[in-house]
């Protein structure tokens, strides 16, 4: 049996009354998509606020002075490395500590320390940090001068943005000594804009071989700052994304480009990084010296420079990734030493002293650990050892000062070198 078609006849008047849905314009379609994206983002943000613990991004991208911490902080943060609450207080400049007096009071000898997260030391309390302990040790050496050590360390900082920070901010504070804490495990690669993933002020060579500044992106920096202040979902997804990327790289046998600084002969991109670093430090030294201020490079060692087992593990990873070059644990120190010697830049190498405090050179021995978990940031003991080594070096040439007993032995060892 065949079902007949149903035929409906409508008049012209009825036809004209039928409403035909109009086609959306391109502008309307874009507007609709944007509203959909906004609705999804709002939903994710509400879910994050409901179910994700509060997180706080302490680093701000400043287009004039590079990275800083959030200004005028005074609150507790739980640190995953040290596994405890840390009280973080920042000043109006966005760095750890109280606001420095300007102009500098009479009788004050002011030391400014620049560097990355190893210098800011947010894993420990302020009085446990290298900068605070250095100030205490220096003041124990003198009764006629008040030493003041200012901590200008900030997570993710590089030598180029530290130089900009000096020019824009620090020189106005009338420092007597500037210490650049050179992060041996990160700065050589992070100074190279072709290798760095960090949104920083960078330098690069122009077509004539001179340094040129590559500023941070204003749009990117301002957007990131707004999202960090207002979006819990944005901060949460950054952490999740980074962990996923790290996990994928580990499973794929990916060899971190920062660890290529131990390869000998060095890959071409690492050689370029060292050439850039040399040019930046040369200019940095010249600008600070022009102001009549002492300038020192302080090598802040990576745990792989200290412990033999860690460099052996790294070599095994490199072989698994197909690398055939030799691994030289001392190569980063040799490179920075050569740079400083060529340009007569005073420098303080912490590696020998750190190795002396960990004579077995084994990161698995807890009593000889200078880094959290044997391989992270400097722990309380590591910060203490760094402060003692730097104080000893600064005091060794000042015969009018009597060294505190705890660093007198270190000074004698330095004199014998």
mmCIF file of N, CA, C and O in Angstrom, residues 270-307:
data_model
loop_
_atom_site.group_PDB
_atom_site.id
_atom_site.type_symbol
_atom_site.label_atom_id
_atom_site.label_comp_id
_atom_site.label_asym_id
_atom_site.label_seq_id
_atom_site.Cartn_x
_atom_site.Cartn_y
_atom_site.Cartn_z
ATOM 1 N N UNK A 270 74.082 27.438 22.496
ATOM 2 C CA UNK A 270 74.622 27.712 23.829
ATOM 3 C C UNK A 270 75.825 28.647 23.730
ATOM 4 O O UNK A 270 76.005 29.540 24.573
ATOM 5 N N UNK A 271 76.641 28.481 22.714
ATOM 6 C CA UNK A 271 77.748 29.415 22.484
ATOM 7 C C UNK A 271 77.215 30.832 22.292
ATOM 8 O O UNK A 271 77.775 31.796 22.828
ATOM 9 N N UNK A 272 76.119 30.947 21.543
ATOM 10 C CA UNK A 272 75.507 32.258 21.317
ATOM 11 C C UNK A 272 75.024 32.840 22.651
ATOM 12 O O UNK A 272 75.183 34.043 22.915
ATOM 13 N N UNK A 273 74.450 31.990 23.500
ATOM 14 C CA UNK A 273 73.977 32.441 24.806
ATOM 15 C C UNK A 273 75.123 33.000 25.644
ATOM 16 O O UNK A 273 74.970 34.034 26.315
ATOM 17 N N UNK A 274 76.267 32.316 25.621
ATOM 18 C CA UNK A 274 77.406 32.794 26.404
ATOM 19 C C UNK A 274 77.956 34.100 25.840
ATOM 20 O O UNK A 274 78.380 34.983 26.595
ATOM 21 N N UNK A 275 77.943 34.256 24.511
ATOM 22 C CA UNK A 275 78.411 35.523 23.923
ATOM 23 C C UNK A 275 77.498 36.676 24.342
ATOM 24 O O UNK A 275 77.970 37.779 24.657
ATOM 25 N N UNK A 276 76.190 36.422 24.335
ATOM 26 C CA UNK A 276 75.250 37.454 24.782
ATOM 27 C C UNK A 276 75.465 37.784 26.257
ATOM 28 O O UNK A 276 75.495 38.958 26.644
ATOM 29 N N UNK A 277 75.616 36.763 27.071
ATOM 30 C CA UNK A 277 75.837 36.963 28.498
ATOM 31 C C UNK A 277 77.087 37.798 28.736
ATOM 32 O O UNK A 277 77.094 38.706 29.581
ATOM 33 N N UNK A 278 78.139 37.510 27.999
ATOM 34 C CA UNK A 278 79.382 38.271 28.151
ATOM 35 C C UNK A 278 79.170 39.739 27.816
ATOM 36 O O UNK A 278 79.623 40.629 28.551
ATOM 37 N N UNK A 279 78.455 40.016 26.732
ATOM 38 C CA UNK A 279 78.218 41.406 26.332
ATOM 39 C C UNK A 279 77.345 42.136 27.354
ATOM 40 O O UNK A 279 77.573 43.315 27.662
ATOM 41 N N UNK A 280 76.332 41.440 27.894
ATOM 42 C CA UNK A 280 75.447 42.063 28.885
ATOM 43 C C UNK A 280 76.217 42.389 30.160
ATOM 44 O O UNK A 280 76.096 43.487 30.720
ATOM 45 N N UNK A 281 77.017 41.442 30.643
ATOM 46 C CA UNK A 281 77.784 41.675 31.870
ATOM 47 C C UNK A 281 78.821 42.771 31.675
ATOM 48 O O UNK A 281 79.083 43.563 32.600
ATOM 49 N N UNK A 282 79.427 42.831 30.501
ATOM 50 C CA UNK A 282 80.403 43.888 30.233
ATOM 51 C C UNK A 282 79.736 45.260 30.328
ATOM 52 O O UNK A 282 80.272 46.188 30.957
ATOM 53 N N UNK A 283 78.559 45.403 29.718
ATOM 54 C CA UNK A 283 77.861 46.688 29.779
ATOM 55 C C UNK A 283 77.380 46.978 31.204
ATOM 56 O O UNK A 283 77.469 48.114 31.681
ATOM 57 N N UNK A 284 76.869 45.976 31.871
ATOM 58 C CA UNK A 284 76.388 46.122 33.241
ATOM 59 C C UNK A 284 77.520 46.643 34.131
ATOM 60 O O UNK A 284 77.365 47.612 34.884
ATOM 61 N N UNK A 285 78.680 46.001 34.034
ATOM 62 C CA UNK A 285 79.849 46.398 34.829
ATOM 63 C C UNK A 285 80.247 47.836 34.526
ATOM 64 O O UNK A 285 80.542 48.629 35.439
ATOM 65 N N UNK A 286 80.225 48.203 33.246
ATOM 66 C CA UNK A 286 80.615 49.554 32.860
ATOM 67 C C UNK A 286 79.663 50.597 33.434
ATOM 68 O O UNK A 286 80.096 51.644 33.932
ATOM 69 N N UNK A 287 78.363 50.335 33.391
ATOM 70 C CA UNK A 287 77.382 51.302 33.884
ATOM 71 C C UNK A 287 77.473 51.469 35.394
ATOM 72 O O UNK A 287 77.400 52.591 35.918
ATOM 73 N N UNK A 288 77.631 50.366 36.120
ATOM 74 C CA UNK A 288 77.731 50.450 37.580
ATOM 75 C C UNK A 288 79.030 51.137 37.986
ATOM 76 O O UNK A 288 79.042 51.996 38.881
ATOM 77 N N UNK A 289 80.127 50.783 37.326
ATOM 78 C CA UNK A 289 81.416 51.391 37.652
ATOM 79 C C UNK A 289 81.422 52.880 37.333
ATOM 80 O O UNK A 289 82.044 53.676 38.059
ATOM 81 N N UNK A 290 80.742 53.276 36.263
ATOM 82 C CA UNK A 290 80.646 54.692 35.904
ATOM 83 C C UNK A 290 80.010 55.504 37.033
ATOM 84 O O UNK A 290 80.353 56.669 37.249
ATOM 85 N N UNK A 291 79.096 54.863 37.768
ATOM 86 C CA UNK A 291 78.442 55.535 38.888
ATOM 87 C C UNK A 291 79.292 55.525 40.151
ATOM 88 O O UNK A 291 78.855 56.010 41.205
ATOM 89 N N UNK A 292 80.500 54.961 40.075
ATOM 90 C CA UNK A 292 81.373 54.898 41.238
ATOM 91 C C UNK A 292 80.958 53.843 42.250
ATOM 92 O O UNK A 292 81.268 53.959 43.439
ATOM 93 N N UNK A 293 80.283 52.797 41.771
ATOM 94 C CA UNK A 293 79.768 51.743 42.637
ATOM 95 C C UNK A 293 80.536 50.457 42.370
ATOM 96 O O UNK A 293 80.863 50.142 41.223
ATOM 97 N N UNK A 294 80.849 49.713 43.448
ATOM 98 C CA UNK A 294 81.491 48.407 43.279
ATOM 99 C C UNK A 294 80.523 47.432 42.617
ATOM 100 O O UNK A 294 79.330 47.421 42.944
ATOM 101 N N UNK A 295 81.057 46.604 41.737
ATOM 102 C CA UNK A 295 80.231 45.632 41.018
ATOM 103 C C UNK A 295 80.862 44.258 41.177
ATOM 104 O O UNK A 295 82.063 44.088 40.981
ATOM 105 N N UNK A 296 80.060 43.276 41.542
ATOM 106 C CA UNK A 296 80.544 41.902 41.680
ATOM 107 C C UNK A 296 79.531 40.953 41.040
ATOM 108 O O UNK A 296 78.319 41.116 41.224
ATOM 109 N N UNK A 297 80.017 39.980 40.328
ATOM 110 C CA UNK A 297 79.188 38.859 39.887
ATOM 111 C C UNK A 297 79.350 37.741 40.911
ATOM 112 O O UNK A 297 80.470 37.383 41.273
ATOM 113 N N UNK A 298 78.232 37.224 41.395
ATOM 114 C CA UNK A 298 78.241 36.108 42.342
ATOM 115 C C UNK A 298 77.618 34.904 41.642
ATOM 116 O O UNK A 298 76.466 34.967 41.207
ATOM 117 N N UNK A 299 78.366 33.827 41.499
ATOM 118 C CA UNK A 299 77.813 32.641 40.850
ATOM 119 C C UNK A 299 76.935 31.887 41.851
ATOM 120 O O UNK A 299 77.398 31.456 42.899
ATOM 121 N N UNK A 300 75.654 31.764 41.515
ATOM 122 C CA UNK A 300 74.710 31.025 42.349
ATOM 123 C C UNK A 300 74.604 29.620 41.762
ATOM 124 O O UNK A 300 74.012 29.424 40.710
ATOM 125 N N UNK A 301 75.184 28.627 42.411
ATOM 126 C CA UNK A 301 75.334 27.323 41.763
ATOM 127 C C UNK A 301 74.025 26.557 41.644
ATOM 128 O O UNK A 301 73.134 26.651 42.487
ATOM 129 N N UNK A 302 73.946 25.801 40.565
ATOM 130 C CA UNK A 302 72.914 24.782 40.445
ATOM 131 C C UNK A 302 73.356 23.563 41.251
ATOM 132 O O UNK A 302 74.554 23.317 41.416
ATOM 133 N N UNK A 303 72.401 22.801 41.744
ATOM 134 C CA UNK A 303 72.747 21.589 42.500
ATOM 135 C C UNK A 303 73.574 20.622 41.644
ATOM 136 O O UNK A 303 74.384 19.854 42.175
ATOM 137 N N UNK A 304 73.393 20.662 40.328
ATOM 138 C CA UNK A 304 74.155 19.757 39.454
ATOM 139 C C UNK A 304 75.630 20.125 39.402
ATOM 140 O O UNK A 304 76.462 19.306 39.028
ATOM 141 N N UNK A 305 75.953 21.361 39.766
ATOM 142 C CA UNK A 305 77.366 21.752 39.838
ATOM 143 C C UNK A 305 78.027 21.261 41.122
ATOM 144 O O UNK A 305 79.258 21.250 41.212
ATOM 145 N N UNK A 306 77.227 20.880 42.097
ATOM 146 C CA UNK A 306 77.750 20.522 43.412
ATOM 147 C C UNK A 306 77.816 19.012 43.604
ATOM 148 O O UNK A 306 78.828 18.480 44.075
ATOM 149 N N UNK A 307 76.762 18.307 43.232
ATOM 150 C CA UNK A 307 76.664 16.885 43.544
ATOM 151 C C UNK A 307 76.994 16.020 42.337
ATOM 152 O O UNK A 307 76.423 16.184 41.263
#
